[in-house]
PDB file of C-alpha atoms in Angstrom:
ATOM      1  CA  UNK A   1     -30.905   7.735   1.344  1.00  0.00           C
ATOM      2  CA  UNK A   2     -28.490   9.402   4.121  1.00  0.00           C
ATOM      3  CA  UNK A   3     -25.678   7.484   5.595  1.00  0.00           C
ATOM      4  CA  UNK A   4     -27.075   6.492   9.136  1.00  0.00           C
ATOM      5  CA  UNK A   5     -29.767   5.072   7.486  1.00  0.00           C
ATOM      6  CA  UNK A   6     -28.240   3.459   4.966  1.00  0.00           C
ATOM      7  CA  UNK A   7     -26.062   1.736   7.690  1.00  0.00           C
ATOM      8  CA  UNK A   8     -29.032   0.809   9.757  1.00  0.00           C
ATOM      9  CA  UNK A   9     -31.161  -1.059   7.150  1.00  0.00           C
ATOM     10  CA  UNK A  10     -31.719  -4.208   8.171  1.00  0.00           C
ATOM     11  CA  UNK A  11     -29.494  -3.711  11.325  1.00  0.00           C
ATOM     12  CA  UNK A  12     -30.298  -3.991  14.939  1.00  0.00           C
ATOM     13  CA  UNK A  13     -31.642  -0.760  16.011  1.00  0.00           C
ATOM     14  CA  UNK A  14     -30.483  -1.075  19.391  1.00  0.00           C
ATOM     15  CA  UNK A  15     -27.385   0.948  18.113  1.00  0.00           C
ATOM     16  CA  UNK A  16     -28.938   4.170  18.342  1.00  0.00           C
ATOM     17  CA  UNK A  17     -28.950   5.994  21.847  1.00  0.00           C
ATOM     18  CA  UNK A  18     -25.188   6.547  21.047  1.00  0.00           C
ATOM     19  CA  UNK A  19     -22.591   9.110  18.638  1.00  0.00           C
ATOM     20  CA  UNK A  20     -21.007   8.028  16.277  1.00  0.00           C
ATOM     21  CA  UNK A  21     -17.797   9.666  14.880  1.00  0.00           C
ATOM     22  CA  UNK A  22     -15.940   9.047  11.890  1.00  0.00           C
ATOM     23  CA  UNK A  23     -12.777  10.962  11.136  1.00  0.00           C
ATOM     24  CA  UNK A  24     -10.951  11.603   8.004  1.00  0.00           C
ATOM     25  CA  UNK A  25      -7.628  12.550   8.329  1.00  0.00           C
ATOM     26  CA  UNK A  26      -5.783  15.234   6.967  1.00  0.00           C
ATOM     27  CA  UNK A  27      -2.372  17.055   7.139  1.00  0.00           C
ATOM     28  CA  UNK A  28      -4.211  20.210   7.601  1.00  0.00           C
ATOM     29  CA  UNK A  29      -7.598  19.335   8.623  1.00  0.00           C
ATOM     30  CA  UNK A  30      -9.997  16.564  10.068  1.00  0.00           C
ATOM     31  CA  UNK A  31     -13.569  16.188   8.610  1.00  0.00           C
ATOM     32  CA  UNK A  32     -15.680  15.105  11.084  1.00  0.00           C
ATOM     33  CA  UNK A  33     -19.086  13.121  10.202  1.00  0.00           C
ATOM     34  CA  UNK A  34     -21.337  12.670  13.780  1.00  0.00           C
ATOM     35  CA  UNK A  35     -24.716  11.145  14.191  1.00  0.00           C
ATOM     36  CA  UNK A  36     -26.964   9.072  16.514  1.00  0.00           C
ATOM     37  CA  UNK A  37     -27.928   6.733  13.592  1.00  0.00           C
ATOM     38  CA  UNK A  38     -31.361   8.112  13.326  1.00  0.00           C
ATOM     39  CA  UNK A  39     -30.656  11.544  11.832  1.00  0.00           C
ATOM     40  CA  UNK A  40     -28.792  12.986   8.959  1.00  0.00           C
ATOM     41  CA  UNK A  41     -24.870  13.249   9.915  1.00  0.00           C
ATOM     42  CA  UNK A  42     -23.854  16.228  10.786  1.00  0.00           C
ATOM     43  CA  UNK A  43     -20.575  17.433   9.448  1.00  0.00           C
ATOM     44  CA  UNK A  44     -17.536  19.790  10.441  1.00  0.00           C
ATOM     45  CA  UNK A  45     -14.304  20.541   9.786  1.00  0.00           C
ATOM     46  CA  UNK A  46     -11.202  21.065  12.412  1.00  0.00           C
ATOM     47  CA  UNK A  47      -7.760  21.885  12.586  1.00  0.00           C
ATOM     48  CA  UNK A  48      -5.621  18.601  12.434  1.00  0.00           C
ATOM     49  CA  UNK A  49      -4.571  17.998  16.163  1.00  0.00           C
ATOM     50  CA  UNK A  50      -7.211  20.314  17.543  1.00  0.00           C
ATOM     51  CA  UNK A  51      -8.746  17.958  20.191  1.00  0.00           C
ATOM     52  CA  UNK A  52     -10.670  20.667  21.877  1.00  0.00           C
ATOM     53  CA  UNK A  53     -12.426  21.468  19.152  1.00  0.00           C
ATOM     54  CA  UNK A  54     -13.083  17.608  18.087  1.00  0.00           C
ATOM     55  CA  UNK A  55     -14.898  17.379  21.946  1.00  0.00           C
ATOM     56  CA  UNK A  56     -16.807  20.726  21.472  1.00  0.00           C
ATOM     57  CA  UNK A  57     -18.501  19.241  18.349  1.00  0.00           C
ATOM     58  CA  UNK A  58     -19.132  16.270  19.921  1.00  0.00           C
ATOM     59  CA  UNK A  59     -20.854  18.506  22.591  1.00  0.00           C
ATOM     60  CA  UNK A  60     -22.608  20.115  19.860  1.00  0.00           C
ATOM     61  CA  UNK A  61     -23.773  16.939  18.438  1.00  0.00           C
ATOM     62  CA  UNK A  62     -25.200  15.684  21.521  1.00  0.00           C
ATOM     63  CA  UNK A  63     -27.036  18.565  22.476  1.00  0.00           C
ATOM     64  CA  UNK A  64     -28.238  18.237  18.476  1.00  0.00           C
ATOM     65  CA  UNK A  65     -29.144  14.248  18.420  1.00  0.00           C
ATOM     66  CA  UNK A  66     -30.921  15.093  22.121  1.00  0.00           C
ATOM     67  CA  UNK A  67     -28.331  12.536  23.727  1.00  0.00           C
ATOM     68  CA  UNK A  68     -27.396  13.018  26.879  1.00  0.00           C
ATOM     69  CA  UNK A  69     -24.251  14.482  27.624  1.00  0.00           C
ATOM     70  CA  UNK A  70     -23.055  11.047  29.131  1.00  0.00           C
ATOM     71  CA  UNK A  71     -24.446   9.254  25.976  1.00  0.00           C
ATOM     72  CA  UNK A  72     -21.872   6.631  24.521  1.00  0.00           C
ATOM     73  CA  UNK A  73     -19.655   7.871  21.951  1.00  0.00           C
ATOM     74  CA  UNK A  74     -18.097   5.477  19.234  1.00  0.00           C
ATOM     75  CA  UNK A  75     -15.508   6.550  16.730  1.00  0.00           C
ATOM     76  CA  UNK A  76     -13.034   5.405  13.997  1.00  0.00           C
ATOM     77  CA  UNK A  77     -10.779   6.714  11.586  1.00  0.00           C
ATOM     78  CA  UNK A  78      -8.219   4.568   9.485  1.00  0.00           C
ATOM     79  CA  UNK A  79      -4.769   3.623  10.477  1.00  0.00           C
ATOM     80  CA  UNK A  80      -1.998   6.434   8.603  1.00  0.00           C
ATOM     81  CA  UNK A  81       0.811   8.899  10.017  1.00  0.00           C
ATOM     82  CA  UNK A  82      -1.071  10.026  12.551  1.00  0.00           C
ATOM     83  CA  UNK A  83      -0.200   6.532  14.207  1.00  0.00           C
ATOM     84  CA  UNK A  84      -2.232   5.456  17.662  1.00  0.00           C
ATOM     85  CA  UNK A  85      -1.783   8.695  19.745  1.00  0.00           C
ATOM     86  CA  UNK A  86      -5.613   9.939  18.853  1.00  0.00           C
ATOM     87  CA  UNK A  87      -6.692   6.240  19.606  1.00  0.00           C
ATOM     88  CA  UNK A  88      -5.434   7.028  23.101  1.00  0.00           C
ATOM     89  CA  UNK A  89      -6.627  10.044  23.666  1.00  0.00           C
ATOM     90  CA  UNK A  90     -10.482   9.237  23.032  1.00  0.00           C
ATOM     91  CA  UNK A  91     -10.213   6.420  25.157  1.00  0.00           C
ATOM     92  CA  UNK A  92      -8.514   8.712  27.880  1.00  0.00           C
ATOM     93  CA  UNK A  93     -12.107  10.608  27.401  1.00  0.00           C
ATOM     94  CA  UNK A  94     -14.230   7.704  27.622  1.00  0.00           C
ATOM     95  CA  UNK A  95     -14.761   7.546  23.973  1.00  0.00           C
ATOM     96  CA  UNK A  96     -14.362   3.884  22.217  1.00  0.00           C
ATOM     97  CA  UNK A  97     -12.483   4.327  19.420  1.00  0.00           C
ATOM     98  CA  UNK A  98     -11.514   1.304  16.677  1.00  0.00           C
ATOM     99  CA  UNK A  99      -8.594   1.985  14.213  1.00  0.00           C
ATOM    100  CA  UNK A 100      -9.492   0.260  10.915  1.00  0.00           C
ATOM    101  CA  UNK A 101      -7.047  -1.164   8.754  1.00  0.00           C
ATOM    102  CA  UNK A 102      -6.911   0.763   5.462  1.00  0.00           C
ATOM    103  CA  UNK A 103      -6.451  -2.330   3.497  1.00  0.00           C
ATOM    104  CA  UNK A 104      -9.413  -4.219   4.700  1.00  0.00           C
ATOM    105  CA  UNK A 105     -12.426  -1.900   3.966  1.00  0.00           C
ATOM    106  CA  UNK A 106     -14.752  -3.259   1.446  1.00  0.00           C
ATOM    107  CA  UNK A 107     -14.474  -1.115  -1.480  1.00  0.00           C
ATOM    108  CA  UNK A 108     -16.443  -0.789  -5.134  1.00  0.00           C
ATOM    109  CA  UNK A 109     -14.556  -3.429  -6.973  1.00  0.00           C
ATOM    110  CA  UNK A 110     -15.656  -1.725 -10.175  1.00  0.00           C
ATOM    111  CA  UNK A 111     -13.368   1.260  -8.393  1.00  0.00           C
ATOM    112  CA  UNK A 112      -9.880   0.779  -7.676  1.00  0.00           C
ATOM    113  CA  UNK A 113      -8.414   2.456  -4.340  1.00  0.00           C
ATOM    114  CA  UNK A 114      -5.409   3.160  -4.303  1.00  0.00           C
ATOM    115  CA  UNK A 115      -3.065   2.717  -0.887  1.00  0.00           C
ATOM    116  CA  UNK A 116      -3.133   6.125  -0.288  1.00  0.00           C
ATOM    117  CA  UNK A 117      -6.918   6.968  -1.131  1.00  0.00           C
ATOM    118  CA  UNK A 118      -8.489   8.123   2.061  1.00  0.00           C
ATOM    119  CA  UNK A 119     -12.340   7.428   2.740  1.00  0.00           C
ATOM    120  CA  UNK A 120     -14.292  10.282   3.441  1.00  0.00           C
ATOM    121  CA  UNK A 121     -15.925  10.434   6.708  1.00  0.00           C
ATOM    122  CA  UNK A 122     -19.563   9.659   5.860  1.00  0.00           C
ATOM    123  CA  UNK A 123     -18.595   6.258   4.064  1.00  0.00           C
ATOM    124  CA  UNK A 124     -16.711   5.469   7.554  1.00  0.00           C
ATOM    125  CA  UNK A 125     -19.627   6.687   9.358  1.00  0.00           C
ATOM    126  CA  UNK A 126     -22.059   4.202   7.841  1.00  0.00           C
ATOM    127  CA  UNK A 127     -19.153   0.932   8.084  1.00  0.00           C
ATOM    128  CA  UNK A 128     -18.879   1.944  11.779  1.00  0.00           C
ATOM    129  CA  UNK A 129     -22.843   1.903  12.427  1.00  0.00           C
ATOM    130  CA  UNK A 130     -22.625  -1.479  10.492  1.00  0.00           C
ATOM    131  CA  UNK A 131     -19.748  -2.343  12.533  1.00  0.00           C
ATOM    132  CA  UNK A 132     -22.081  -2.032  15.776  1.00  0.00           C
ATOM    133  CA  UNK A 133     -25.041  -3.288  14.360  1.00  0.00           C
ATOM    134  CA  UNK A 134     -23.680  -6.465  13.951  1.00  0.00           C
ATOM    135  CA  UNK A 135     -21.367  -6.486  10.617  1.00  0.00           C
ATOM    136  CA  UNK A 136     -17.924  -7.292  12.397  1.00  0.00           C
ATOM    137  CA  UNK A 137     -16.845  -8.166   8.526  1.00  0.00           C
ATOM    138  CA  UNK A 138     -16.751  -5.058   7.406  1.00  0.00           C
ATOM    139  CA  UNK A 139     -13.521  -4.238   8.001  1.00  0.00           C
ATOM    140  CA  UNK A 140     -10.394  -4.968  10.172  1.00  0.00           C
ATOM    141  CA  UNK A 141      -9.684  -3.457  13.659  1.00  0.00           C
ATOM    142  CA  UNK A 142      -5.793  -2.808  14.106  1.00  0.00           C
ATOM    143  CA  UNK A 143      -4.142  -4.031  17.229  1.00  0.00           C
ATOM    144  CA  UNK A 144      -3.068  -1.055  19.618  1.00  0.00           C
ATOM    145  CA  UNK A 145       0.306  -1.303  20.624  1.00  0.00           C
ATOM    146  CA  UNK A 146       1.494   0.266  24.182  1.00  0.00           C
ATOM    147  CA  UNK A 147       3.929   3.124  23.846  1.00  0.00           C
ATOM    148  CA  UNK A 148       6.324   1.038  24.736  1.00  0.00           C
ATOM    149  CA  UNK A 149       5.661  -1.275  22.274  1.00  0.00           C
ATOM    150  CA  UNK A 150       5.914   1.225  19.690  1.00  0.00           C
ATOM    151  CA  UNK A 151       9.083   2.502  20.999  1.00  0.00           C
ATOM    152  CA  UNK A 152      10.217  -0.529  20.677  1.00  0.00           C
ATOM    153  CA  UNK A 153       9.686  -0.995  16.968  1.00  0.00           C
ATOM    154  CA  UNK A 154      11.723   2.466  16.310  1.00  0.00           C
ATOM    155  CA  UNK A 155      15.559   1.418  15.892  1.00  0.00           C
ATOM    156  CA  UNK A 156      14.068  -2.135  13.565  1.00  0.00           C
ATOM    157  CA  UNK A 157      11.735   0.455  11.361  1.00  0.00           C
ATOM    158  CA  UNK A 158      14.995   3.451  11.573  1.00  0.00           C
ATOM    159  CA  UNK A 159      17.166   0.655  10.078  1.00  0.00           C
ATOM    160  CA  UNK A 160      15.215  -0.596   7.771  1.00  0.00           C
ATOM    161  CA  UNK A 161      15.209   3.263   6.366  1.00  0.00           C
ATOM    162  CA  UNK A 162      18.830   3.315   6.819  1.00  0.00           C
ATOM    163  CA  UNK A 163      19.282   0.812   4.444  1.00  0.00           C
ATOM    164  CA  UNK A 164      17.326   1.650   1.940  1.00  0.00           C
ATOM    165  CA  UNK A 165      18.956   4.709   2.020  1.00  0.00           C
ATOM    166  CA  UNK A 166      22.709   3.810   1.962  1.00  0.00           C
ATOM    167  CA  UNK A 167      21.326   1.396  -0.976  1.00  0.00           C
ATOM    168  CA  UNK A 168      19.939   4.538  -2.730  1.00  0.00           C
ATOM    169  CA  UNK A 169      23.502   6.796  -2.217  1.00  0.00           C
ATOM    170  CA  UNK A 170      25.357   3.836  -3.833  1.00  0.00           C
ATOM    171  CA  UNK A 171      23.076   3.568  -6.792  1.00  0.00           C
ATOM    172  CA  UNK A 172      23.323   7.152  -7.360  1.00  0.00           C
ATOM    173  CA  UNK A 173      26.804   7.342  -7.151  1.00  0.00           C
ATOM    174  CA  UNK A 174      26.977   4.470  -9.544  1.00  0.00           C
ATOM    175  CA  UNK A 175      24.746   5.958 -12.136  1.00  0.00           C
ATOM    176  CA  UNK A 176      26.620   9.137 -12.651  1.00  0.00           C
ATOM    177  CA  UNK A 177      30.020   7.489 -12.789  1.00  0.00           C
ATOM    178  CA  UNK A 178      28.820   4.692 -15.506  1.00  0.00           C
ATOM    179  CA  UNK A 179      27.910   8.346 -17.493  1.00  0.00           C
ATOM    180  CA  UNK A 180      31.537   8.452 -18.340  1.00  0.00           C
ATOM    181  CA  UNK A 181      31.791   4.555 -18.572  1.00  0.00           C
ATOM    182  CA  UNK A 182      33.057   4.196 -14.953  1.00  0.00           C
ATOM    183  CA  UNK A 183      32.021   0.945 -13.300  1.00  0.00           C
ATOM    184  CA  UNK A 184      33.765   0.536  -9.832  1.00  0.00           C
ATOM    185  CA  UNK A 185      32.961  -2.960  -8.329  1.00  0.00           C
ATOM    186  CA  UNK A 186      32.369  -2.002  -5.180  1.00  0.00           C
ATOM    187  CA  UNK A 187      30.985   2.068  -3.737  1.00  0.00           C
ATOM    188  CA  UNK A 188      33.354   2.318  -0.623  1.00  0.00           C
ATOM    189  CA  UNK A 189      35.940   0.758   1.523  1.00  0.00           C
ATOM    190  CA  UNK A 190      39.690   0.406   0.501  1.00  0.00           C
ATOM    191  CA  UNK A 191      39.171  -0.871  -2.679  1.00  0.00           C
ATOM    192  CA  UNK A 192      36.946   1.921  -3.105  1.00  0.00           C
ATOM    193  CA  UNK A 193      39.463   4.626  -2.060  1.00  0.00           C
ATOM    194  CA  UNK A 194      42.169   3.311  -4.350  1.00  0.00           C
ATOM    195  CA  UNK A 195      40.251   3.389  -7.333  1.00  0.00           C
ATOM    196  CA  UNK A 196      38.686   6.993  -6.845  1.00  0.00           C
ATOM    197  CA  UNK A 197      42.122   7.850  -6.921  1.00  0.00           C
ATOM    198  CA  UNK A 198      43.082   6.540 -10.186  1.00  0.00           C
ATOM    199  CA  UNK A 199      39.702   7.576 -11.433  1.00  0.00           C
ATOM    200  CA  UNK A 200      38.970  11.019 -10.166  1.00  0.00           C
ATOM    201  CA  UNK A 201      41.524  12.919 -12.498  1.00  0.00           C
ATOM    202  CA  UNK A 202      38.806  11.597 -15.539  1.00  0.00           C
ATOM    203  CA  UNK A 203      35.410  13.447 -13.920  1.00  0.00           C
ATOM    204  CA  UNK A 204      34.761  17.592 -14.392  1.00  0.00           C
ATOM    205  CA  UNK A 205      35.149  19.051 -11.123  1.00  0.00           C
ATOM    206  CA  UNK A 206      30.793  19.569 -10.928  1.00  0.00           C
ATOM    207  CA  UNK A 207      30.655  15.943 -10.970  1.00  0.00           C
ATOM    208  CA  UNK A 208      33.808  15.066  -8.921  1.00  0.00           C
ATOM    209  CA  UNK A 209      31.809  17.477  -6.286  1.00  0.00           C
ATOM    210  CA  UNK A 210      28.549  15.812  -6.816  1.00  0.00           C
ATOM    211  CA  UNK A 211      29.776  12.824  -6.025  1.00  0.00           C
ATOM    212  CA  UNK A 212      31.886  13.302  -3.086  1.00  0.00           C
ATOM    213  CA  UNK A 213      28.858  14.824  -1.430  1.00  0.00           C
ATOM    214  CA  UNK A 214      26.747  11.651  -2.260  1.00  0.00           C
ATOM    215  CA  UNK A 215      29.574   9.601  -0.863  1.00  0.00           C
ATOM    216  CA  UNK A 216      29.575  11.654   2.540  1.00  0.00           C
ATOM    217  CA  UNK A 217      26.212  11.082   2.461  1.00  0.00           C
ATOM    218  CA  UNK A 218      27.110   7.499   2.647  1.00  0.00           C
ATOM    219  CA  UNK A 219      29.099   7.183   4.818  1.00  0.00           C
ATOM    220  CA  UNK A 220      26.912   8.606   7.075  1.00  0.00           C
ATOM    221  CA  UNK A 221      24.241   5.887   6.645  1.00  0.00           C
ATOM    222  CA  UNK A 222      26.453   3.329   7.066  1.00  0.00           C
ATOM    223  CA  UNK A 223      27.798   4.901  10.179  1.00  0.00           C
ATOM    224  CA  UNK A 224      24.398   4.871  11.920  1.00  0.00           C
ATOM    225  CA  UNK A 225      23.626   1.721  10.605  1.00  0.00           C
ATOM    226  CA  UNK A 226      26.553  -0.187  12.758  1.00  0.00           C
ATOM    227  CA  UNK A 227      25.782   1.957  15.691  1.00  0.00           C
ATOM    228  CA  UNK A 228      21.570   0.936  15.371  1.00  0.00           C
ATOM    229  CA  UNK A 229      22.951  -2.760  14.867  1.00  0.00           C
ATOM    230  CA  UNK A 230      25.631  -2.685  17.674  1.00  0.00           C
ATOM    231  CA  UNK A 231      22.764  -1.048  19.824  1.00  0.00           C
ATOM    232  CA  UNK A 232      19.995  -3.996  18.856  1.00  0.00           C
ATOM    233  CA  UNK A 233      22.888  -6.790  19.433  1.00  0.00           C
ATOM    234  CA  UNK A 234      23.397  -4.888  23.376  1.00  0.00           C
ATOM    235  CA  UNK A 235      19.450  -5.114  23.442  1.00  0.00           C
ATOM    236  CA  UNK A 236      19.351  -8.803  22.294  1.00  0.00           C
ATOM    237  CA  UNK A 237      21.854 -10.019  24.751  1.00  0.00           C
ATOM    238  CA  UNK A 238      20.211  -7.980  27.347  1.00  0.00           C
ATOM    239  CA  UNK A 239      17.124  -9.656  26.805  1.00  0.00           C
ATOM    240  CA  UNK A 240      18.661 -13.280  26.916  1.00  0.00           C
ATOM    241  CA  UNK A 241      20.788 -12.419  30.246  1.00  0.00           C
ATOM    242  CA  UNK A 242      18.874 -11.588  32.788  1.00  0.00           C
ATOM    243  CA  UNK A 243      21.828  -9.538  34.781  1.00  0.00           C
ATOM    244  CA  UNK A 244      22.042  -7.644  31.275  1.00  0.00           C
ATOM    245  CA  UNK A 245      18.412  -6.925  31.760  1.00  0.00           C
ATOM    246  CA  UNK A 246      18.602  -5.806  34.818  1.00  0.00           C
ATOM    247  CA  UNK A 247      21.499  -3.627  34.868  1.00  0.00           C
ATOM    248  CA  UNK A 248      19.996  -2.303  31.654  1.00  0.00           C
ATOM    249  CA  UNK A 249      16.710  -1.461  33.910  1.00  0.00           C
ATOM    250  CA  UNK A 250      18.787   0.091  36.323  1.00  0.00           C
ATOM    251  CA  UNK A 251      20.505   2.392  33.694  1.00  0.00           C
ATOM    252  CA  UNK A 252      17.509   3.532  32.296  1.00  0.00           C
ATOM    253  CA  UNK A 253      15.833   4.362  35.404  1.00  0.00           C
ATOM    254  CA  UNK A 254      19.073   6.013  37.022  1.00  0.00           C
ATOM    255  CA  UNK A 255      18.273   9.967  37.019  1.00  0.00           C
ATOM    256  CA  UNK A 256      20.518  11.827  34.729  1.00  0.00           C
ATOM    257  CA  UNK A 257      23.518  13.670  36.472  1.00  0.00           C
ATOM    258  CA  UNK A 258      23.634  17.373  36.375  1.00  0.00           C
ATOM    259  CA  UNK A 259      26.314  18.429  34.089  1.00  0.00           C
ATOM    260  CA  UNK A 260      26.480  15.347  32.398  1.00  0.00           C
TER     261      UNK A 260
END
């Protein structure tokens, strides 16, 4: 039993008249599973990114399904790296697109996904044909964010990186002293500073080396990470005061200088 029909048993058959498209997303490449829910999916394979050819075999699949070439188109593909901007530009061709949350597909309990398994594009082809034939259960549709919205999520999701980061430098540093039984209280600072000192004379110059680099490393993280928080305090106060907000309106609109 093929997909489409497979998704329509039982189901509404009002869905067909339309393409459906389910993507699976790669680094490389997109497979591509289209049908009208009447005939066997047909299947190709693009580059990743290559919109043009994505709309040329959704041409093709028209033209194969005998749909005209106004027909509805539906798609999907689930939520990764590739983020929203697809999402937006299938809309911005008339072409209604839902984003699926990963973690709420239905899946063969007797066969654990993992996180990063992917679905391949006939499974999501069936689950979207359900989707439209009445099973809204059958998964969860992610909330599209605006660009700006996004763009607004950058310097909360940068320092949350940041963090982990400068948290990773500090344990490193720490594991290779405690190799020679070295067990500073604190990675950095004064206290820091004085007790490299007194300590560095004990460490093979390899290591010493090693370590300084991991400590410049360090530093560095913690320098962005006061700049992103003094930047997200600015942002906070301009939100609160409105003559913040609107200077900070004015700023960013302002056209840049030449030279500057």
């Amino acid at each position: 039993m093929n997909a489409p029909r497979t998704a329509l048993h039982g189901q509404d058959t009002t869905i067909t008249g339309s393409l459906y498209v389910a993507f699976e997303l790669g680094d490389k490449s997109w497979k591509l599973s289209l049908g009208d829910g009447v005939r066997s999916p047909n299947r190709c394979t693009v580059a990743a990114g290559d919109t043009a050819a994505v709309f040329t075999a959704i041409s093709k699949a028209k033209a194969r399904c005998h749909l005209t070439i106004d027909a509805p188109v539906r798609s999907c593909y689930e939520a990764g790296r590739d983020g929203f901007w697809l999402h937006r530009c299938l809309e911005a061709h008339q072409i209604t697109n839902l984003v699926v949350d990963s973690a709420s597909i239905e899946v063969n309990r007797r066969r654990r996904r993992a996180k990063t398994d992917r679905l391949d594009s006939d499974k999501l082809l069936s689950m979207l044909m359900r989707y439209y034939g009445g099973e809204r259960r059958v998964w969860a549709v992610a909330r599209i964010p605006t660009p700006e919205q996004e763009d607004e999520r950058r310097v909360h999701r940068e320092l949350d990186r940041l963090r982990q980061e400068r948290t990773a430098h500090s344990n490193r540093i720490r594991s290779l002293l405690v190799l020679h039984n070295l067990r500073p209280e604190r990675i950095g600072g004064r206290a820091w500073a004085h007790w490299w000192t007194q300590h560095t004379t004990q460490l093979l110059p390899a290591l010493r080396a090693e370590i300084e680099r991991e400590f410049e490393r360090l530093l560095l993280a913690a320098r962005q990470i006061r700049a992103l928080e003094v930047q997200q305090q600015r942002e906070g106060a301009a939100v609160r005061n409105p003559r913040l907000r609107g200077s900070r309106a004015l700023r960013v609109s302002a056209p840049a200088v030449p030279g500057s």
